[in-house]
């Protein structure tokens, strides 16, 4: 009894965090404790729980006695339509490739969610009042009867899913378009999506004002990490001429640029404009056979010949990397900025000519849309990075990480926040006039603010070095590392981390993180004061991460048994190795020497250089 009383006092303690609650929910097996903790989750806002949706959904399906979680998630879906969309996408992805014995349960959950979204009530519950409009739009309850209000909710929810699906199917369909025709086909398809936006506005222009405003544009529930959006933002215009394909050997992701305004702002703009929907284009997109195209695409073509290359490299570790013959094959004149037009300048120009530019909440946004790509693993990596970023910020450490939003749409489609004012190291080496070294690039591009840019570089190098080491992130070639216009390094594309690596997990990239001679030179050289600053940041950050080891491990543990993610296929190994990398048994003094050892192992590591060499020889990545 005393033990139960102690638990109850702990659970009701005001400092009992959401992470602590989830930790206990994950560990405990008693019916009463599990039920109490699930009920306790109702005390937390939907926006906090939304971060852990993949983990909570996973626990619902795999942990016994957690059936009450469904009601909790449905209740939050009534309170927050943004939460409902995220839950829908995660459940859809889970249902596509879960164990057969769980598929019926997953489909039933999705059906209950759809009913809950439309009715704004839990399944089998009725309400005398009609459901409210989505996003708490203010309206007179007498303007529509309950049936019509439900119809509007159903139509808008269907519209949201349709537009999201169309955008993702474009990426899939582009795989079947010849390389030289892809950009034009992308613009053609996006123009038809833009026409659909306008046509939908016309269909609802005679409805009451809240309905007209709702159908002004779809809301895709995407939170941009560099923008402090307090309102729901609607897509009102797509710029197909600013969009472009990123062609890889296996997939065709693309960048889409679009205008948004807040749902709270009143007014409809283009009710009199003429937009004729191209039915042929819409039909093309709708009939994209995702399953068939997925079978035809060879996703591992990027690593063809990798195992043979590694075998030869192991025999000749002292062999010099291949000469970068295309370094002088650049397209940028000396008078042009390597960064091109800034996002802010582009935004200003577009706003001046846009019919929507008069709205105070108007913004330009960019997404990377990915088809034939399961982003659940990428999302998991970003959860870790977001948690690390929060840990560093709360400890007031000068360590930089740039988180970005990732939205899972299904087990083969998703969207990623576009990071403006950045270029990959590969692009810089390829296009910058007379590129010689990264250090010279810094000197020439930041002649008046070099020290600030150098400091930004070091602080971000510390952040991503720790992230790459702790999470065992691999495939760190120069197309997966960005540099922004302030000098920060930003890592992207986390397809290989924890227990998986390129080439069938042969583990050739054994360095704890990427630290090439060029990077060291920008930081002032191994014996320089600023390189010492880099190592101090590494130590400070590592010690702080160890203090929050339980929070980091919780993100992983709640994803067990990890059936759907390659990085968790050997779940116990993934968990044990993550814990081991945190060196929780070390004293602070021993950690000091450990960081020195990590830096020594990483600096100019021959395997890092050889991996870059392979990417250059096979994919042309500089």
XYZ file of C-alpha atoms in Angstrom:
622
model
C 0.000 0.000 0.000
C 2.837 2.393 0.861
C 4.404 1.713 -2.532
C 1.108 2.550 -4.261
C 0.842 5.721 -2.195
C 4.363 6.754 -3.174
C 3.571 6.196 -6.844
C 0.381 8.224 -6.566
C 2.232 11.117 -4.945
C 4.850 10.958 -7.708
C 2.251 10.864 -10.476
C 0.445 13.880 -9.003
C 3.643 15.831 -8.327
C 3.601 19.081 -10.323
C 7.100 18.362 -11.633
C 5.988 15.020 -13.106
C 6.797 15.616 -16.773
C 5.251 14.079 -19.861
C 8.495 12.189 -20.457
C 8.386 10.751 -16.933
C 4.778 9.696 -17.464
C 5.583 7.947 -20.741
C 8.584 6.237 -19.148
C 6.366 4.770 -16.423
C 3.663 3.870 -18.934
C 6.265 2.008 -20.968
C 7.681 0.141 -17.957
C 4.662 -0.718 -15.802
C 2.505 -3.804 -16.318
C -0.236 -3.382 -13.667
C -3.718 -2.723 -15.076
C -4.531 0.003 -12.562
C -1.254 1.864 -13.025
C -1.505 1.762 -16.829
C -5.106 2.988 -16.734
C -4.219 5.794 -14.312
C -1.294 6.954 -16.458
C -3.341 6.959 -19.662
C -5.968 9.072 -17.893
C -3.170 11.339 -16.681
C -2.234 11.981 -20.328
C -5.485 13.942 -20.685
C -3.842 16.660 -18.566
C -1.331 17.431 -21.323
C -2.177 19.544 -24.391
C -2.489 17.819 -27.754
C 0.494 19.755 -29.146
C 2.811 18.176 -26.530
C 1.505 14.660 -27.105
C 1.733 15.110 -30.890
C 5.545 14.950 -30.728
C 5.284 11.372 -29.416
C 2.500 10.116 -31.727
C 4.703 7.443 -33.407
C 5.766 6.109 -30.001
C 2.271 6.188 -28.468
C 0.722 4.534 -31.537
C 3.414 1.862 -31.427
C 2.763 1.227 -27.729
C -0.989 0.963 -28.376
C -0.443 -1.882 -30.833
C 2.359 -3.756 -29.095
C 1.990 -3.202 -25.341
C -0.742 -5.225 -23.594
C -3.467 -3.438 -21.614
C -3.078 -0.150 -23.531
C -6.416 -0.209 -25.355
C -7.533 2.999 -23.623
C -4.905 4.869 -25.641
C -7.245 4.829 -28.650
C -9.859 6.890 -26.824
C -7.176 9.324 -25.643
C -5.880 9.880 -29.180
C -9.396 10.247 -30.584
C -10.230 12.789 -27.877
C -7.160 14.823 -28.815
C -8.211 14.582 -32.466
C -11.461 16.341 -31.571
C -9.592 19.082 -29.730
C -6.987 19.570 -32.480
C -7.534 18.854 -36.171
C -3.779 19.262 -36.711
C -3.269 16.415 -34.245
C -5.913 14.380 -36.105
C -4.114 14.736 -39.456
C -0.772 13.679 -37.988
C -2.420 10.704 -36.307
C -4.177 9.724 -39.548
C -0.912 9.713 -41.513
C 0.944 7.709 -38.858
C -1.837 5.135 -38.584
C -2.019 4.809 -42.375
C 1.729 4.186 -42.563
C 1.530 1.630 -39.748
C -1.416 -0.203 -41.327
C 0.357 -0.578 -44.675
C 3.183 -2.803 -43.439
C 2.310 -3.969 -39.928
C 2.100 -7.609 -38.898
C -0.977 -9.282 -40.455
C -2.533 -9.927 -37.046
C -2.530 -6.166 -36.332
C -3.876 -4.969 -39.689
C -7.563 -5.334 -38.803
C -7.018 -3.479 -35.526
C -5.200 -0.684 -37.385
C -7.933 -0.354 -40.023
C -10.589 -0.222 -37.303
C -8.661 2.565 -35.553
C -8.474 4.557 -38.820
C -12.221 4.141 -39.397
C -12.951 5.329 -35.856
C -10.626 8.283 -36.389
C -12.371 9.261 -39.628
C -15.773 9.156 -37.896
C -14.431 11.163 -34.976
C -13.028 13.833 -37.289
C -16.284 14.235 -39.210
C -18.626 14.098 -36.202
C -16.382 15.862 -33.671
C -17.495 13.160 -31.251
C -16.162 9.820 -30.117
C -17.609 6.768 -31.902
C -21.036 5.697 -30.587
C -21.467 9.039 -28.844
C -24.092 11.561 -29.902
C -24.428 15.267 -29.305
C -27.495 17.477 -29.402
C -25.428 20.315 -30.820
C -24.014 20.260 -34.351
C -20.240 19.849 -34.548
C -18.158 23.032 -34.699
C -16.188 24.075 -37.739
C -12.614 22.862 -37.996
C -9.942 24.966 -36.278
C -12.551 26.598 -34.014
C -13.785 29.006 -36.680
C -16.427 31.184 -35.052
C -19.902 30.723 -36.491
C -23.568 31.028 -35.629
C -24.843 27.574 -34.707
C -28.143 28.341 -36.435
C -26.612 28.962 -39.852
C -26.395 25.274 -40.697
C -28.083 22.266 -39.267
C -25.996 19.446 -37.824
C -26.124 17.368 -40.984
C -24.725 20.164 -43.169
C -22.005 20.966 -40.651
C -20.892 17.337 -40.698
C -20.984 17.409 -44.489
C -18.703 20.445 -44.555
C -16.283 18.769 -42.132
C -16.261 15.617 -44.250
C -15.701 17.557 -47.471
C -12.860 19.651 -46.091
C -11.123 16.646 -44.520
C -11.412 14.798 -47.854
C -10.091 17.900 -49.643
C -7.051 18.065 -47.341
C -6.168 14.413 -47.880
C -6.750 14.715 -51.636
C -4.384 17.683 -52.020
C -1.675 16.090 -49.871
C -1.976 12.857 -51.845
C -1.804 14.686 -55.187
C 1.391 16.502 -54.212
C 3.036 13.245 -53.137
C 1.880 11.312 -56.194
C 3.602 13.880 -58.403
C 6.945 12.809 -56.923
C 6.121 9.155 -57.614
C 4.887 9.843 -61.149
C 8.015 11.806 -62.060
C 9.994 8.565 -61.802
C 8.416 7.467 -65.085
C 9.157 10.732 -66.914
C 12.389 11.056 -68.958
C 15.035 13.067 -67.102
C 15.058 15.997 -69.537
C 11.256 16.383 -69.327
C 10.807 16.205 -65.549
C 10.966 19.904 -64.671
C 8.398 20.784 -67.337
C 6.101 17.949 -66.267
C 6.414 19.068 -62.641
C 5.372 22.617 -63.572
C 2.477 21.279 -65.664
C 1.153 19.119 -62.838
C 1.582 21.824 -60.190
C -0.277 24.311 -62.384
C -3.213 21.894 -62.349
C -3.013 21.660 -58.553
C -3.105 25.472 -58.417
C -6.201 25.437 -60.655
C -7.818 22.967 -58.252
C -7.268 25.415 -55.369
C -9.030 28.178 -57.280
C -11.852 25.949 -58.490
C -12.530 24.757 -54.938
C -12.818 28.358 -53.741
C -15.444 28.998 -56.420
C -17.496 25.963 -55.411
C -17.924 27.292 -51.882
C -18.230 31.034 -52.557
C -21.988 31.061 -51.843
C -21.621 29.375 -48.458
C -21.549 31.256 -45.132
C -18.355 33.203 -44.461
C -16.636 30.628 -42.183
C -17.086 27.938 -44.858
C -15.842 30.213 -47.656
C -12.802 31.037 -45.572
C -12.142 27.385 -44.710
C -12.116 26.364 -48.379
C -9.891 29.301 -49.315
C -7.062 26.778 -49.227
C -6.015 23.459 -47.673
C -4.119 23.297 -44.391
C -1.570 20.489 -44.456
C -0.487 20.713 -40.798
C 3.153 21.544 -41.430
C 5.060 23.382 -38.698
C 8.021 25.319 -40.052
C 10.744 25.361 -37.428
C 12.153 28.730 -38.507
C 8.736 30.429 -38.355
C 6.704 31.037 -35.227
C 3.255 30.223 -36.577
C 0.569 30.657 -33.961
C -2.264 30.218 -36.456
C -3.235 27.562 -38.974
C -1.783 28.515 -42.365
C -3.627 27.836 -45.630
C -2.043 27.202 -49.015
C -3.548 29.863 -51.296
C -1.200 29.902 -54.282
C 1.443 27.591 -55.774
C 4.460 28.909 -57.684
C 5.167 26.197 -60.207
C 7.942 28.253 -61.850
C 9.871 28.345 -58.556
C 9.555 24.598 -58.056
C 12.186 22.120 -59.213
C 13.103 18.430 -59.267
C 15.964 16.876 -57.314
C 16.824 13.834 -59.376
C 18.512 10.881 -57.706
C 19.165 7.416 -59.097
C 16.148 5.931 -57.346
C 13.640 8.725 -56.660
C 12.523 12.169 -57.799
C 11.823 14.406 -54.801
C 10.941 17.977 -55.687
C 10.800 21.417 -54.109
C 7.460 23.201 -54.083
C 7.137 26.921 -53.293
C 3.764 28.276 -52.232
C 2.016 31.203 -50.526
C 0.131 30.925 -47.244
C -2.082 33.127 -45.110
C -3.625 32.591 -41.695
C -7.055 31.018 -41.504
C -7.977 33.789 -39.047
C -7.749 36.491 -41.711
C -11.041 37.154 -43.465
C -11.568 37.608 -47.188
C -11.555 35.703 -50.491
C -9.436 36.959 -53.347
C -9.944 35.370 -56.718
C -13.657 34.612 -56.933
C -13.760 36.325 -60.330
C -10.528 34.929 -61.754
C -10.705 32.272 -64.457
C -9.041 28.924 -63.804
C -9.901 25.937 -65.967
C -8.851 22.638 -64.441
C -6.874 20.437 -66.797
C -8.739 17.164 -66.338
C -6.038 15.276 -68.233
C -3.345 16.415 -65.807
C -5.442 15.569 -62.742
C -6.232 12.155 -64.210
C -2.519 11.553 -64.849
C -1.719 12.275 -61.209
C -4.628 10.276 -59.812
C -3.772 7.191 -61.861
C -0.114 7.034 -60.834
C 0.370 3.378 -59.885
C 2.526 3.739 -56.795
C 2.836 0.020 -56.127
C 3.881 -0.809 -59.688
C 6.393 2.063 -59.926
C 7.815 1.088 -56.547
C 8.558 -2.390 -57.916
C 10.314 -0.973 -60.974
C 12.541 1.456 -59.082
C 15.813 0.013 -57.786
C 16.289 1.917 -54.551
C 19.819 0.717 -53.860
C 21.338 1.712 -57.215
C 23.245 4.491 -55.454
C 25.386 1.845 -53.744
C 26.057 -0.433 -56.699
C 29.683 -1.519 -56.527
C 30.101 -0.235 -52.968
C 31.021 -3.579 -51.416
C 33.674 -4.180 -54.076
C 35.037 -0.662 -53.561
C 35.248 -1.214 -49.792
C 37.058 -4.507 -50.286
C 39.733 -2.791 -52.386
C 39.940 0.179 -50.009
C 40.590 -2.117 -47.051
C 43.553 -3.587 -48.943
C 45.009 -0.147 -49.775
C 44.125 2.255 -46.931
C 47.002 4.623 -47.823
C 45.933 5.088 -51.440
C 45.160 8.738 -52.214
C 41.571 9.711 -53.112
C 40.704 10.199 -56.767
C 41.438 13.694 -58.150
C 38.326 15.872 -58.283
C 38.493 16.612 -62.007
C 35.268 18.611 -62.116
C 36.307 21.173 -59.506
C 36.984 23.726 -62.231
C 33.807 22.867 -64.122
C 31.760 25.572 -62.416
C 28.885 27.624 -63.758
C 29.079 30.691 -61.526
C 30.708 33.914 -62.655
C 32.897 35.801 -60.221
C 30.334 38.624 -59.987
C 27.484 36.349 -58.826
C 26.736 35.356 -55.246
C 27.104 31.661 -54.612
C 23.884 31.833 -52.576
C 21.880 33.262 -55.461
C 18.740 35.247 -54.681
C 18.031 35.175 -50.957
C 14.753 33.725 -49.748
C 13.865 37.119 -48.265
C 14.428 38.947 -51.583
C 12.371 36.365 -53.467
C 9.614 36.675 -50.873
C 9.541 40.468 -51.243
C 9.257 40.296 -55.050
C 6.502 37.694 -54.985
C 4.513 39.612 -52.386
C 4.514 42.787 -54.482
C 2.825 41.005 -57.389
C 0.655 38.529 -55.482
C -3.112 39.055 -55.111
C -2.686 37.577 -51.627
C 0.236 39.805 -50.624
C -2.013 42.331 -48.865
C -2.745 39.914 -46.015
C -0.734 40.653 -42.880
C 0.045 36.966 -42.242
C 1.205 36.280 -45.818
C 4.309 34.102 -46.142
C 6.231 32.161 -48.783
C 7.085 28.597 -47.810
C 8.958 25.697 -49.319
C 8.644 21.930 -48.993
C 10.567 18.959 -50.302
C 8.002 16.363 -51.385
C 9.238 12.775 -51.446
C 7.562 9.805 -53.090
C 8.729 6.189 -52.830
C 10.438 7.137 -49.578
C 9.477 5.992 -46.086
C 10.187 8.977 -43.839
C 9.338 7.296 -40.530
C 12.997 6.577 -39.895
C 13.934 10.134 -40.865
C 11.272 11.406 -38.470
C 12.703 9.280 -35.659
C 16.172 10.743 -36.247
C 14.700 14.259 -36.199
C 12.925 13.511 -32.912
C 16.342 12.794 -31.405
C 17.840 15.947 -32.927
C 14.951 18.095 -31.681
C 15.373 16.633 -28.207
C 19.137 17.295 -28.294
C 18.534 20.854 -29.480
C 16.149 21.441 -26.573
C 18.658 19.959 -24.100
C 21.434 22.260 -25.342
C 19.191 25.334 -25.305
C 17.888 24.700 -21.788
C 21.487 24.280 -20.580
C 22.372 27.612 -22.292
C 25.099 25.946 -24.362
C 26.335 27.653 -27.537
C 25.743 24.541 -29.622
C 23.740 24.804 -32.843
C 21.345 22.289 -34.379
C 18.829 23.217 -37.097
C 15.747 21.074 -36.688
C 13.218 20.898 -39.491
C 9.719 19.516 -39.858
C 9.093 16.093 -41.359
C 5.558 14.946 -42.114
C 4.896 11.242 -42.623
C 2.106 10.785 -45.189
C 2.275 7.011 -45.648
C 4.856 4.250 -45.617
C 6.098 5.449 -49.023
C 5.454 9.223 -49.108
C 6.215 12.272 -47.025
C 7.184 15.947 -46.892
C 10.218 17.727 -45.469
C 10.682 21.401 -44.626
C 12.843 23.203 -47.175
C 15.726 25.039 -45.494
C 16.230 28.376 -47.293
C 19.517 30.189 -47.879
C 21.568 27.006 -47.884
C 23.745 25.073 -50.308
C 25.263 21.637 -49.978
C 29.038 21.444 -49.700
C 28.886 19.522 -52.974
C 27.077 22.408 -54.721
C 29.540 24.954 -53.365
C 32.512 22.945 -54.598
C 30.837 22.468 -57.980
C 29.588 26.007 -58.691
C 31.812 28.443 -56.792
C 34.325 30.222 -59.017
C 37.852 28.864 -58.495
C 36.947 26.876 -55.388
C 40.130 25.719 -53.664
C 39.397 25.077 -49.975
C 36.536 25.586 -47.557
C 38.709 28.029 -45.604
C 39.237 30.234 -48.671
C 35.517 30.080 -49.368
C 34.829 31.438 -45.864
C 37.402 34.215 -46.259
C 36.017 35.290 -49.640
C 32.330 35.058 -48.712
C 32.495 36.625 -45.263
C 35.348 39.158 -45.573
C 33.833 41.496 -42.972
C 32.195 38.927 -40.695
C 34.637 36.031 -40.923
C 34.952 35.513 -37.161
C 31.175 35.372 -36.744
C 30.817 32.890 -39.626
C 33.674 30.805 -38.218
C 32.034 30.748 -34.784
C 28.716 29.695 -36.341
C 30.530 26.935 -38.195
C 32.220 25.661 -35.028
C 29.062 25.740 -32.910
C 27.131 23.821 -35.565
C 30.013 21.386 -36.109
C 29.880 20.630 -32.381
C 26.128 20.010 -32.506
C 26.165 17.737 -35.525
C 29.329 15.915 -34.477
C 27.581 14.951 -31.242
C 24.390 14.003 -33.085
C 26.295 11.888 -35.620
C 28.254 10.128 -32.891
C 25.399 9.470 -30.446
C 22.948 8.378 -33.163
C 25.610 6.648 -35.296
C 24.524 8.612 -38.395
C 26.231 7.475 -41.612
C 26.185 8.306 -45.340
C 27.792 11.679 -44.565
C 28.859 12.689 -48.055
C 28.927 16.341 -49.098
C 25.477 16.350 -50.702
C 24.021 15.526 -47.271
C 25.771 18.416 -45.519
C 24.507 21.964 -46.045
C 26.126 25.304 -45.306
C 23.843 28.271 -44.687
C 24.493 31.916 -45.508
C 25.583 32.568 -41.897
C 28.211 29.814 -41.847
C 26.301 27.059 -40.025
C 26.740 23.430 -41.035
C 23.406 21.553 -41.295
C 23.165 17.795 -41.807
C 20.229 16.299 -43.728
C 19.037 12.864 -44.903
C 19.178 10.353 -42.067
C 18.510 7.158 -43.988
C 21.340 5.361 -42.208
C 21.640 5.587 -38.438
C 21.691 3.478 -35.274
C 22.463 -0.050 -36.544
C 22.293 0.372 -40.335
C 24.849 1.703 -42.793
C 25.303 1.785 -46.585
C 26.130 -1.358 -48.517
C 24.098 -3.797 -46.458
C 25.406 -2.641 -43.060
C 29.084 -3.381 -43.660
C 29.995 -0.450 -41.404
C 32.795 1.020 -43.507
C 32.214 4.566 -42.209
C 33.621 3.874 -38.764
C 34.617 7.419 -37.753
C 32.447 8.799 -34.922
C 31.650 11.866 -37.064
C 32.889 13.651 -40.173
C 35.894 15.883 -39.487
C 37.954 16.447 -42.621
C 41.107 18.503 -43.018
C 39.079 21.269 -44.685
C 36.745 21.484 -41.710
C 39.641 21.555 -39.253
C 41.281 24.354 -41.249
C 38.141 26.527 -40.988
C 38.277 25.987 -37.211
C 41.818 27.354 -37.053
C 43.818 24.123 -37.247
C 44.312 21.377 -34.669
C 46.499 23.537 -32.428
C 44.370 26.668 -32.801
C 42.326 28.360 -30.102
C 39.048 27.962 -31.997
C 39.591 24.237 -32.461
C 40.035 24.072 -28.701
C 36.689 25.886 -28.422
C 35.161 23.188 -30.646
C 36.388 20.465 -28.279
C 35.089 22.346 -25.235
C 31.641 22.510 -26.836
C 31.801 18.794 -27.593
C 32.574 18.018 -23.958
C 29.898 20.369 -22.598
C 27.292 18.962 -24.962
C 28.218 15.343 -24.282
C 28.006 15.811 -20.510
C 24.598 17.457 -20.880
C 23.257 14.690 -23.132
C 24.314 12.110 -20.539
C 22.216 13.914 -17.919
C 19.178 13.438 -20.171
C 19.981 9.898 -21.279
C 16.590 8.616 -20.083
C 14.733 11.071 -22.334
C 16.821 10.084 -25.352
C 16.492 6.368 -24.681
C 12.740 6.720 -24.139
C 12.272 7.929 -27.735
C 13.878 4.696 -28.880
C 12.438 2.258 -26.333
C 8.829 3.193 -27.042
C 9.342 2.235 -30.700
C 9.984 -1.421 -29.827
C 9.864 -4.035 -31.230
C 10.763 -1.858 -34.228
C 9.339 -4.095 -36.934
C 8.693 -1.319 -39.449
C 12.031 0.499 -39.330
C 15.309 -0.921 -40.687
C 17.281 0.967 -38.018
C 15.372 -0.953 -35.309
C 15.212 -4.440 -36.819
C 17.652 -5.652 -34.163
C 15.952 -3.676 -31.445
C 17.937 -4.774 -28.387
C 21.188 -4.138 -30.204
C 20.044 -0.640 -31.261
C 19.077 0.225 -27.681
C 22.212 -1.242 -26.103
C 24.557 0.460 -28.551
C 22.860 3.839 -28.078
C 23.232 3.507 -24.311
C 26.851 2.412 -24.707
C 27.729 5.444 -26.848
C 26.531 7.722 -24.032
C 29.155 6.155 -21.703
C 26.893 6.464 -18.667
C 29.403 4.777 -16.339
C 32.158 7.310 -17.084
C 33.103 10.091 -14.697
C 33.205 13.643 -16.048
C 37.008 13.475 -15.980
C 37.005 10.301 -18.040
C 34.606 11.928 -20.512
C 37.208 14.645 -21.117
C 39.698 12.070 -22.379
C 36.942 10.242 -24.251
C 36.085 13.378 -26.261
C 39.776 13.788 -27.093
C 39.805 10.204 -28.333
C 36.698 10.772 -30.468
C 38.244 13.838 -32.100
C 41.487 11.981 -32.783
C 39.573 9.086 -34.323
C 37.470 11.403 -36.496
C 40.021 13.899 -37.794
C 40.877 13.190 -41.422
C 39.777 9.584 -40.929
C 40.822 7.609 -43.998
C 37.497 5.790 -44.137
C 35.645 9.123 -44.236
C 37.838 10.241 -47.130
C 37.376 6.937 -48.945
C 33.601 7.119 -48.572
C 33.660 10.592 -50.130
C 35.817 9.111 -52.887
C 33.245 6.387 -53.593
C 30.444 8.957 -53.794
C 32.510 11.038 -56.207
C 33.346 8.111 -58.484
C 29.813 6.680 -58.618
C 27.520 9.693 -58.124
C 29.711 12.674 -58.986
C 29.411 14.113 -55.464
C 32.368 16.393 -54.735
